[in-house]
Short mmCIF file of C-alpha atoms in Angstrom, two decimals:
data_model
loop_
_atom_site.label_atom_id
_atom_site.label_comp_id
_atom_site.label_asym_id
_atom_site.label_seq_id
_atom_site.Cartn_x
_atom_site.Cartn_y
_atom_site.Cartn_z
CA MET E 2 -0.21 0.00 -0.13
CA LYS E 3 2.59 2.46 0.98
CA ARG E 4 4.69 1.41 -2.59
CA PHE E 5 1.56 2.72 -4.20
CA LEU E 6 0.80 6.10 -2.25
CA SER E 7 4.57 6.25 -3.40
CA ILE E 8 4.07 5.63 -7.17
CA ILE E 9 0.78 7.69 -6.91
CA LEU E 10 2.97 11.07 -5.13
CA LEU E 11 5.68 10.64 -7.89
CA THR E 12 3.64 11.23 -10.51
CA GLY E 13 1.70 13.75 -9.25
CA LEU E 14 5.24 15.75 -8.43
CA THR E 15 5.44 14.09 -12.44
CA LEU E 16 3.04 16.64 -13.37
CA GLY E 17 3.67 19.29 -11.52
CA VAL E 18 6.69 20.11 -12.87
CA HIS E 19 6.24 19.71 -16.19
CA ALA E 20 3.40 21.59 -15.75
CA GLN E 21 5.59 24.55 -14.42
CA ARG E 22 7.24 26.52 -17.76
CA VAL E 23 10.42 27.96 -16.32
CA LEU E 24 11.29 30.91 -18.02
CA THR E 25 14.61 33.28 -18.29
CA LEU E 26 14.71 37.00 -19.57
CA ASP E 27 15.82 35.94 -23.26
CA SER E 28 12.78 33.59 -23.25
CA CYS E 29 10.15 36.49 -22.46
CA ARG E 30 11.58 38.06 -24.83
CA VAL E 31 11.71 35.66 -27.97
CA LEU E 32 8.47 34.57 -27.15
CA ALA E 33 7.05 38.16 -27.16
CA LEU E 34 8.81 39.32 -30.56
CA GLU E 35 7.37 36.50 -31.60
CA ASN E 36 3.89 36.61 -30.58
CA ASN E 37 3.34 40.80 -30.73
CA LYS E 38 0.84 41.74 -33.02
CA GLU E 39 2.32 45.33 -33.58
CA LEU E 40 5.85 43.81 -35.56
CA ARG E 41 3.86 41.04 -36.89
CA ILE E 42 1.86 44.58 -38.25
CA ALA E 43 5.44 47.05 -38.15
CA GLN E 44 7.02 43.87 -40.58
CA GLU E 45 3.55 43.88 -42.75
CA LYS E 46 3.78 48.09 -43.46
CA ILE E 47 8.02 46.80 -44.55
CA ASN E 48 7.00 44.40 -46.80
CA ALA E 49 4.29 47.54 -48.50
CA ALA E 50 6.73 49.88 -48.39
CA HIS E 51 9.65 46.84 -50.32
CA TYR E 52 6.41 46.62 -53.05
CA GLN E 53 6.06 49.67 -53.28
CA LYS E 54 9.62 50.75 -53.99
CA LYS E 55 10.04 48.57 -56.55
CA ALA E 56 6.11 49.72 -57.90
CA ALA E 57 8.15 53.21 -58.27
CA PHE E 58 10.74 51.86 -60.37
CA THR E 59 9.17 51.13 -63.01
CA ASN E 60 8.16 54.39 -63.82
CA TYR E 61 11.73 54.33 -65.54
CA LEU E 62 10.40 51.55 -67.36
CA PRO E 63 8.12 51.45 -70.75
CA LYS E 64 4.72 50.80 -70.54
CA ILE E 65 2.74 48.71 -72.36
CA ASP E 66 -1.87 48.87 -72.54
CA VAL E 67 -4.62 46.86 -74.38
CA THR E 68 -7.84 48.47 -74.62
CA GLY E 69 -11.12 47.15 -76.79
CA THR E 70 -15.16 47.96 -77.28
CA TYR E 71 -17.64 46.67 -78.54
CA MET E 72 -20.66 49.12 -79.64
CA ARG E 73 -24.51 48.07 -80.91
CA THR E 74 -26.03 50.84 -82.11
CA GLN E 75 -30.09 51.97 -82.76
CA LYS E 76 -29.07 52.95 -86.46
CA GLU E 77 -26.33 52.98 -88.37
CA ILE E 78 -24.36 56.10 -89.85
CA SER E 79 -25.74 56.80 -93.76
CA LEU E 80 -23.57 58.70 -95.61
CA LEU E 81 -26.74 59.21 -98.35
CA SER E 82 -30.73 59.78 -98.49
CA ASP E 83 -33.03 58.07 -99.07
CA GLU E 84 -33.83 60.28 -101.52
CA GLN E 85 -30.16 59.56 -103.42
CA LYS E 86 -30.88 56.01 -102.10
CA GLN E 87 -33.93 55.69 -104.14
CA THR E 88 -31.90 58.23 -107.00
CA ILE E 89 -29.29 56.04 -107.98
CA GLY E 90 -30.79 53.48 -107.37
CA ASN E 91 -33.50 53.37 -109.99
CA ILE E 92 -31.03 54.83 -112.34
CA GLY E 93 -31.10 52.66 -115.04
CA THR E 94 -35.59 52.69 -115.39
CA THR E 95 -33.94 57.28 -114.73
CA ALA E 96 -32.01 56.76 -117.85
CA SER E 97 -35.23 54.42 -119.87
CA ASN E 98 -37.56 56.73 -119.45
CA GLN E 99 -35.83 59.99 -120.18
CA ILE E 100 -34.25 58.51 -123.73
CA GLN E 101 -38.09 57.44 -124.61
CA GLN E 102 -38.81 60.72 -124.07
CA ALA E 103 -35.83 61.55 -125.91
CA PHE E 104 -37.40 59.78 -129.36
CA GLN E 105 -41.36 61.02 -128.69
CA GLN E 106 -39.56 64.23 -129.01
CA ILE E 107 -37.93 64.52 -131.65
CA ALA E 108 -40.83 62.14 -133.28
CA ALA E 109 -43.46 65.30 -132.48
CA THR E 110 -40.71 68.23 -133.94
CA ASN E 111 -39.80 66.21 -136.39
CA PRO E 112 -42.45 63.21 -138.74
CA GLY E 113 -40.03 63.02 -141.74
CA LEU E 114 -38.14 60.92 -139.38
CA THR E 115 -40.71 59.41 -137.33
CA ALA E 116 -40.59 56.81 -140.42
CA SER E 117 -36.61 56.13 -140.29
CA LEU E 118 -37.01 55.72 -136.41
CA GLN E 119 -39.23 52.91 -136.59
CA PRO E 120 -35.72 50.89 -136.50
CA ILE E 121 -34.79 52.11 -133.89
CA ALA E 122 -37.19 52.38 -131.15
CA GLY E 123 -38.38 49.26 -131.43
CA LEU E 124 -34.21 48.17 -131.59
CA LEU E 125 -33.89 49.94 -128.32
CA GLY E 126 -37.39 49.05 -127.01
CA GLN E 127 -35.79 45.32 -126.59
CA VAL E 128 -33.37 46.60 -125.80
CA ALA E 129 -34.25 48.09 -123.05
CA PRO E 130 -35.62 46.26 -120.83
CA SER E 131 -31.54 44.50 -119.80
CA PHE E 132 -30.06 48.17 -120.63
CA GLU E 133 -33.04 49.69 -117.78
CA GLY E 134 -31.58 45.74 -115.19
CA ALA E 135 -28.49 46.56 -115.78
CA LEU E 136 -28.21 50.18 -114.74
CA ASN E 137 -30.58 49.80 -111.42
CA ALA E 138 -28.27 46.63 -110.62
CA MET E 139 -25.13 48.97 -110.68
CA GLY E 140 -26.79 51.89 -109.29
CA GLN E 141 -27.57 49.05 -106.16
CA SER E 142 -24.39 48.43 -106.48
CA VAL E 143 -22.95 51.86 -105.55
CA VAL E 144 -25.70 52.51 -102.94
CA ASP E 145 -24.89 48.69 -101.09
CA ALA E 146 -21.12 50.40 -101.64
CA PHE E 147 -21.74 53.27 -99.68
CA ARG E 148 -23.86 51.39 -96.52
CA THR E 149 -21.85 51.86 -93.34
CA ASP E 150 -23.25 49.30 -91.45
CA THR E 151 -21.74 50.15 -88.39
CA ARG E 152 -24.56 49.39 -86.04
CA ASN E 153 -21.95 47.00 -85.15
CA MET E 154 -18.64 48.70 -83.90
CA TYR E 155 -15.49 47.23 -82.54
CA ALA E 156 -11.82 49.25 -81.39
CA GLY E 157 -9.05 48.41 -80.11
CA ALA E 158 -5.61 49.89 -79.31
CA ALA E 159 -2.08 48.60 -78.06
CA THR E 160 -0.66 52.07 -76.36
CA LEU E 161 3.40 51.92 -75.50
CA THR E 162 4.38 54.80 -72.88
CA GLN E 163 7.76 55.78 -72.71
CA PRO E 164 8.62 58.82 -70.18
CA LEU E 165 12.34 60.72 -70.92
CA TYR E 166 11.88 63.53 -69.17
CA MET E 167 8.81 64.66 -65.91
CA GLY E 168 10.67 67.14 -64.19
CA GLY E 169 12.20 65.02 -61.37
CA LYS E 170 8.90 63.55 -60.37
CA ILE E 171 10.36 59.62 -61.33
CA MET E 172 13.57 60.34 -59.42
CA ALA E 173 11.77 62.03 -56.52
CA TYR E 174 9.25 59.49 -56.40
CA ASN E 175 11.89 56.30 -56.08
CA LYS E 176 13.99 57.69 -52.88
CA ILE E 177 11.19 58.73 -51.25
CA THR E 178 10.43 54.62 -52.12
CA ARG E 179 13.52 53.82 -50.16
CA TYR E 180 13.55 56.50 -47.59
CA ALA E 181 9.81 54.76 -46.77
CA GLU E 182 11.32 51.77 -46.54
CA GLN E 183 13.59 52.38 -43.91
CA LEU E 184 11.16 54.40 -42.14
CA ALA E 185 9.01 51.11 -42.37
CA GLU E 186 12.35 49.40 -41.11
CA SER E 187 13.49 51.78 -38.39
CA GLN E 188 9.83 51.82 -37.00
CA HIS E 189 9.97 48.11 -36.97
CA ALA E 190 13.15 48.00 -34.50
CA THR E 191 11.81 51.21 -32.12
CA GLU E 192 8.53 49.16 -31.41
CA THR E 193 10.50 46.21 -31.19
CA GLN E 194 13.15 47.75 -28.21
CA ASN E 195 9.55 49.84 -26.79
CA LEU E 196 8.31 45.49 -26.26
CA ILE E 197 11.53 44.91 -25.08
CA LEU E 198 11.50 47.65 -22.43
CA ASN E 199 7.67 46.27 -21.59
CA THR E 200 8.74 42.82 -21.14
CA ASP E 201 11.30 43.42 -19.32
CA GLN E 202 9.58 45.82 -16.95
CA ALA E 203 6.61 42.67 -16.17
CA TYR E 204 9.56 40.27 -15.90
CA TRP E 205 11.29 41.96 -13.23
CA GLN E 206 8.46 43.29 -11.59
CA VAL E 207 7.39 39.80 -11.22
CA VAL E 208 10.71 38.96 -9.50
CA SER E 209 10.61 42.35 -7.13
CA LEU E 210 7.24 40.38 -5.89
CA THR E 211 8.03 37.04 -5.61
CA ASN E 212 10.80 38.53 -3.77
CA LYS E 213 8.89 40.76 -1.82
CA LYS E 214 6.39 38.26 -0.66
CA LYS E 215 8.65 35.55 -0.05
CA LEU E 216 9.56 38.64 2.76
CA ALA E 217 6.36 39.06 3.77
CA GLU E 218 5.85 34.93 4.68
CA SER E 219 8.21 35.50 6.44
CA TYR E 220 7.75 38.47 8.31
CA LEU E 221 4.83 36.76 9.11
CA SER E 222 6.57 34.36 10.43
CA LEU E 223 8.30 35.93 12.74
CA VAL E 224 5.16 38.31 14.79
CA GLN E 225 3.47 34.38 14.24
CA LYS E 226 5.57 33.17 16.43
CA LEU E 227 6.56 36.35 19.04
CA ASP E 228 3.01 36.39 18.82
CA ALA E 229 3.25 32.78 20.88
CA ASP E 230 5.62 33.58 23.03
CA VAL E 231 3.99 37.01 24.25
CA ASP E 232 0.69 34.54 24.44
CA LYS E 233 2.89 32.41 26.71
CA MET E 234 4.26 35.23 28.51
CA ILE E 235 0.75 36.75 29.38
CA GLN E 236 -0.30 33.31 30.89
CA GLU E 237 2.91 33.72 32.43
CA GLY E 238 1.79 36.73 34.32
CA VAL E 239 5.23 38.62 33.11
CA ALA E 240 3.46 40.05 29.77
CA THR E 241 0.58 41.72 29.70
CA ARG E 242 -3.41 41.81 27.73
CA ALA E 243 -2.08 45.05 25.65
CA ASP E 244 1.29 43.32 24.35
CA GLY E 245 -0.44 40.29 23.59
CA LEU E 246 -3.34 42.92 21.50
CA SER E 247 0.03 45.04 19.89
CA VAL E 248 1.91 42.00 18.49
CA LYS E 249 -2.16 40.60 17.55
CA VAL E 250 -2.58 44.11 14.80
CA LYS E 251 1.41 43.57 14.30
CA VAL E 252 -0.13 39.50 12.92
CA ASN E 253 -3.17 40.75 10.41
CA GLU E 254 -1.78 43.06 8.86
CA ALA E 255 1.09 41.03 7.71
CA GLU E 256 -2.24 39.20 6.62
CA MET E 257 -2.84 41.35 4.98
CA THR E 258 0.39 41.96 3.50
CA LEU E 259 1.11 38.83 2.78
CA THR E 260 -2.90 38.68 0.44
CA GLN E 261 -1.80 42.71 -1.51
CA VAL E 262 0.91 40.92 -2.89
CA GLU E 263 -0.08 37.40 -3.49
CA ASN E 264 -2.61 39.94 -5.24
CA GLY E 265 -0.39 41.93 -7.37
CA LEU E 266 2.07 38.78 -7.72
CA SER E 267 -0.77 36.93 -9.76
CA LEU E 268 -1.82 40.19 -11.96
CA SER E 269 2.01 40.90 -12.79
CA LYS E 270 2.71 36.88 -14.40
CA MET E 271 -0.30 38.11 -15.41
CA LEU E 272 0.64 40.58 -17.95
CA LEU E 273 4.04 38.56 -19.16
CA CYS E 274 2.46 36.72 -19.84
CA GLN E 275 -0.16 38.59 -22.57
CA LEU E 276 3.57 39.86 -23.82
CA CYS E 277 5.10 36.96 -24.47
CA GLY E 278 1.81 34.84 -25.53
CA LEU E 279 1.19 32.68 -23.21
CA PRO E 280 -2.24 31.84 -21.32
CA LEU E 281 -3.05 33.85 -18.44
CA GLU E 282 -3.27 31.18 -16.35
CA SER E 283 0.20 29.43 -17.27
CA ASP E 284 1.85 28.54 -14.42
CA ILE E 285 5.23 30.05 -14.62
CA GLN E 286 8.83 30.27 -12.73
CA LEU E 287 11.34 32.98 -13.59
CA THR E 288 15.02 31.97 -13.01
CA ASP E 289 15.93 35.55 -10.79
CA GLU E 290 12.66 34.65 -8.73
CA ASN E 291 15.52 33.08 -6.12
CA MET E 292 18.30 36.72 -7.09
CA ASP E 293 20.18 37.45 -3.63
CA ASN E 294 22.76 40.12 -5.61
CA LEU E 295 22.93 41.95 -8.73
CA THR E 296 25.95 42.61 -11.13
CA LEU E 297 26.08 46.10 -10.53
CA PRO E 298 26.81 47.79 -14.04
CA SER E 299 29.48 50.12 -14.68
CA THR E 300 29.40 53.62 -14.48
CA TYR E 301 28.54 55.88 -17.39
CA THR E 302 30.30 58.12 -19.32
CA GLU E 303 28.92 61.04 -21.88
CA SER E 304 30.80 59.31 -24.75
CA ASN E 305 26.77 57.63 -24.32
CA VAL E 306 25.04 61.07 -25.96
CA ASN E 307 26.96 60.16 -28.67
CA THR E 308 26.51 56.82 -29.09
CA ALA E 309 22.31 57.64 -28.43
CA LEU E 310 22.99 60.47 -31.57
CA ALA E 311 24.11 56.94 -33.73
CA ASN E 312 22.06 54.68 -32.19
CA ARG E 313 18.42 55.82 -31.72
CA GLU E 314 15.34 54.53 -34.11
CA GLU E 315 13.63 57.57 -34.11
CA LEU E 316 16.34 60.01 -34.99
CA LYS E 317 17.16 57.59 -37.69
CA SER E 318 12.86 57.68 -38.29
CA LEU E 319 13.23 61.78 -38.28
CA GLU E 320 16.48 61.91 -40.41
CA LEU E 321 14.11 59.92 -43.30
CA ALA E 322 10.56 61.74 -42.82
CA GLN E 323 13.30 65.13 -43.26
CA LYS E 324 15.07 63.38 -46.24
CA ILE E 325 10.52 61.98 -47.49
CA TYR E 326 9.97 66.58 -47.29
CA GLN E 327 12.82 67.39 -49.21
CA GLN E 328 11.92 64.82 -52.17
CA LYS E 329 8.52 65.96 -51.36
CA VAL E 330 9.82 69.65 -52.46
CA ASN E 331 11.32 67.58 -55.80
CA VAL E 332 7.24 66.49 -56.21
CA VAL E 333 5.76 69.47 -56.06
CA ARG E 334 8.27 72.01 -57.69
CA SER E 335 8.02 68.97 -60.69
CA GLU E 336 4.34 69.64 -61.22
CA PHE E 337 5.74 72.48 -63.45
CA LEU E 338 8.35 72.22 -65.11
CA PRO E 339 7.79 70.53 -68.79
CA THR E 340 7.23 66.37 -69.48
CA VAL E 341 8.15 64.73 -72.11
CA ALA E 342 7.23 60.75 -73.34
CA PHE E 343 7.19 58.90 -76.22
CA THR E 344 4.01 57.25 -77.87
CA ALA E 345 3.77 54.50 -79.68
CA ASN E 346 -0.13 52.41 -80.31
CA TYR E 347 -1.35 50.06 -82.79
CA LEU E 348 -5.20 51.51 -83.92
CA VAL E 349 -7.45 48.51 -85.33
CA THR E 350 -11.01 49.31 -85.40
CA ASN E 351 -13.93 47.11 -87.67
CA PRO E 352 -16.07 49.01 -89.75
CA SER E 353 -12.71 50.11 -91.09
CA LEU E 354 -11.31 53.09 -93.03
CA TYR E 355 -9.27 52.38 -94.58
CA ASN E 356 -10.50 51.70 -97.75
CA GLY E 357 -13.04 52.23 -98.09
CA PHE E 358 -16.06 50.98 -95.57
CA GLU E 359 -15.11 47.62 -94.69
CA ASN E 360 -16.68 45.44 -92.07
CA LYS E 361 -13.11 43.93 -92.01
CA PHE E 362 -10.39 44.83 -88.75
CA ARG E 363 -8.25 46.45 -90.37
CA GLY E 364 -5.11 49.22 -88.45
CA MET E 365 -2.55 51.62 -88.40
CA TRP E 366 0.62 52.72 -85.93
CA ALA E 367 1.18 55.90 -85.27
CA ALA E 368 4.32 56.69 -83.47
CA GLY E 369 4.92 60.62 -81.88
CA ILE E 370 6.86 63.09 -78.90
CA MET E 371 4.37 64.54 -76.52
CA VAL E 372 5.41 67.73 -74.88
CA LYS E 373 4.18 69.26 -71.94
CA ILE E 374 4.98 72.96 -70.88
CA PRO E 375 2.34 74.99 -68.04
CA VAL E 376 3.04 78.83 -68.70
CA PHE E 377 0.92 80.02 -66.22
CA HIS E 378 -1.25 79.72 -63.15
CA TRP E 379 -1.40 81.87 -61.20
CA GLY E 380 2.07 81.63 -59.35
CA GLU E 381 0.38 77.68 -57.99
CA GLY E 382 3.43 76.31 -58.23
CA LEU E 383 5.33 78.56 -56.20
CA TYR E 384 3.41 79.04 -53.21
CA LYS E 385 2.79 75.10 -53.34
CA VAL E 386 6.85 74.68 -53.50
CA LYS E 387 6.89 77.02 -50.83
CA ALA E 388 4.61 74.83 -48.84
CA ALA E 389 6.53 72.19 -49.41
CA LYS E 390 9.20 73.51 -48.34
CA ALA E 391 7.55 75.27 -44.83
CA GLU E 392 6.68 71.42 -44.29
CA ALA E 393 10.37 70.40 -44.30
CA ASN E 394 11.43 72.95 -42.42
CA ILE E 395 9.48 71.43 -39.65
CA ALA E 396 10.53 68.27 -39.87
CA ARG E 397 14.64 69.99 -39.29
CA TYR E 398 13.17 71.41 -36.21
CA GLN E 399 11.27 68.47 -34.83
CA LEU E 400 14.58 66.31 -35.30
CA GLU E 401 16.83 69.15 -33.70
CA ASP E 402 14.41 68.84 -31.25
CA VAL E 403 14.44 66.15 -30.76
CA LYS E 404 18.58 65.72 -30.24
CA GLU E 405 18.56 67.29 -27.63
CA LYS E 406 15.45 65.85 -25.59
CA VAL E 407 18.00 62.56 -26.44
CA GLU E 408 20.85 64.22 -25.16
CA LEU E 409 19.37 65.65 -21.56
CA GLN E 410 17.43 61.63 -21.31
CA VAL E 411 20.72 59.77 -21.34
CA THR E 412 22.44 62.29 -19.18
CA GLN E 413 18.89 62.04 -16.55
CA SER E 414 19.34 58.07 -17.38
CA SER E 415 22.78 57.67 -16.48
CA TYR E 416 22.51 59.75 -13.43
CA LYS E 417 19.16 57.54 -12.14
CA VAL E 418 22.08 54.56 -12.70
CA ASN E 419 24.66 55.66 -10.06
CA GLU E 420 21.60 56.88 -7.56
CA ALA E 421 20.66 53.58 -8.17
CA THR E 422 23.51 52.31 -8.01
CA LYS E 423 24.19 53.83 -4.03
CA LYS E 424 21.06 53.61 -3.32
CA LEU E 425 21.34 49.56 -3.63
CA ALA E 426 24.81 49.78 -1.40
CA MET E 427 22.53 52.28 1.00
CA ALA E 428 19.99 49.46 1.81
CA GLN E 429 22.67 46.59 1.83
CA LYS E 430 23.78 48.57 5.02
CA ASN E 431 20.52 49.02 6.57
CA MET E 432 20.18 45.60 5.66
CA GLU E 433 22.73 43.86 7.62
CA LYS E 434 21.91 46.97 10.36
CA ALA E 435 18.24 45.45 10.84
CA ASP E 436 19.44 42.00 11.12
CA GLU E 437 22.12 43.09 14.10
CA ASN E 438 18.96 45.47 15.05
CA LEU E 439 16.74 42.47 15.48
CA ARG E 440 18.74 39.83 16.69
CA TYR E 441 19.53 42.00 19.34
CA ALA E 442 15.83 42.58 20.09
CA ASN E 443 15.82 39.31 20.10
CA LEU E 444 17.83 37.75 22.92
CA GLY E 445 16.53 40.94 25.37
CA PHE E 446 13.32 40.06 24.46
CA LYS E 447 14.26 36.19 25.01
CA GLU E 448 15.88 37.89 29.01
CA GLY E 449 13.51 40.28 29.97
CA VAL E 450 15.27 43.40 29.76
CA ILE E 451 12.69 44.91 26.50
CA PRO E 452 9.30 45.29 25.58
CA THR E 453 7.09 43.66 22.85
CA SER E 454 6.72 47.24 21.52
CA ASN E 455 11.22 46.90 20.77
CA VAL E 456 10.99 43.96 18.95
CA LEU E 457 7.72 44.77 16.71
CA GLU E 458 9.88 48.13 16.35
CA ALA E 459 13.09 46.51 14.72
CA GLN E 460 10.31 43.50 12.78
CA THR E 461 9.23 46.41 10.88
CA ALA E 462 12.95 48.60 10.57
CA TRP E 463 13.95 44.52 9.67
CA LEU E 464 10.87 44.30 7.43
CA SER E 465 11.68 48.23 5.42
CA ALA E 466 14.90 47.39 5.03
CA GLN E 467 14.43 44.00 3.41
CA SER E 468 11.75 45.84 0.29
CA GLY E 469 14.08 48.53 0.44
CA LYS E 470 17.07 46.15 0.00
CA ILE E 471 14.33 44.54 -3.05
CA ASP E 472 13.33 47.61 -4.80
CA ALA E 473 16.79 49.07 -5.04
CA GLN E 474 17.77 45.59 -6.94
CA ILE E 475 14.93 46.33 -9.36
CA ASP E 476 14.88 49.90 -9.44
CA LEU E 477 19.18 49.47 -10.10
CA LYS E 478 18.06 46.22 -13.12
CA MET E 479 15.37 48.41 -14.23
CA SER E 480 17.39 51.54 -14.38
CA GLU E 481 20.16 49.57 -16.90
CA ILE E 482 17.51 48.82 -19.01
CA TYR E 483 15.82 52.37 -19.61
CA LEU E 484 20.05 53.80 -20.64
CA ASN E 485 20.02 51.09 -22.91
CA LYS E 486 16.58 51.27 -24.20
CA SER E 487 17.76 55.74 -24.45
CA MET E 488 21.02 55.12 -26.15
CA GLY E 489 19.62 52.51 -28.84
CA THR E 490 21.71 49.74 -27.71
CA LEU E 491 18.22 47.54 -25.79
CA LYS E 492 18.95 44.71 -28.56
#
């Protein structure tokens, strides 16, 4: 039975160990970088800027466009009127009637010729129907030849356009898109540093609260032990009820402090899990939770300002923004400069007009140079260029202002690191004194020469010194992180 219970206990411990996840600071950073949505958005912005740069480069190359159209109309275009169609289509009948009228007039005016014209009239009478039909057919063919049949119209064109000179607009756009891609990369790096900073803050907050939880548990054990000793002394008559009540108040305060620390620790772990992309209820343990002492950073000098000016992504972003605005001045100026482009096209239509009106697809090619020269726009170009220059000046002033603020920020961060170093050294000395004071207070209390109030004061001072040491260690670590962030070296 004992063996069976041992197996169950060992299995439970093994499952508990596997369920708990141990994280280092680097692993938290990696998880945060892999799962952060803001970084993914920033990466997509880099991709978009990259393809926009490629699209801008295509403006140097010739472009070919093909278009086609079909149109069905109610009526067709007619080059001849209905009267003209009727006249040309009946040209044979008209000619036959006119010949007959001419013979009749000759016969009426010259009766002596009637006998001699009779054979000719008979011959014409025999030939007239075929002659009339042939002329009518010829006239109808002419009418049909002039028919356009434009109720079904087809047209197509292939056009080639090659910019030769666009006032510098194409070159400016290519520079803008190149700077925009670099700007997106710089913003991605800024987001990365901000995420690392937030992750480190959450990480060291968990470390701080974990150690404060241990401290609160130790303090609770101290006051509980003192409470038990005072109860025994009250029973023996060497302590008063007032001493016992004052100690119990401290016990209640210690229990409340422990509860608050536990709640804060739970929330801090949930925040760290959220940053790392882990479930909020994950059971995590940090490798630095059992720290005793931290490695002290070296004292920083004024050379950090130069490092910050060279590495800060915010400054790189503003420099790129300034370059973009300078190129926008060129873009605005190009709109009011001459532009030259080569164009060539091939046009095909049906009905076609190149060999009369034909219901066939026929086409032709054309090539030429197109020049556009702005002449007079009431000073619009000058005003727009000045406005673009003003925007470029704004970007330049913003860059200079941020440089001054970065220099101040680096200096402040350096001072804070040195202050945190001194604060930690003082906290360690205070802790040693508090330990010694508590030891003497406990010994005096056991010997009966020190009252309970002095022991409580010593325990409170010990708690304050221990808490101060934890805060000083975390402040030192965070001030070092802030300094690296201000110098742009937080990678």
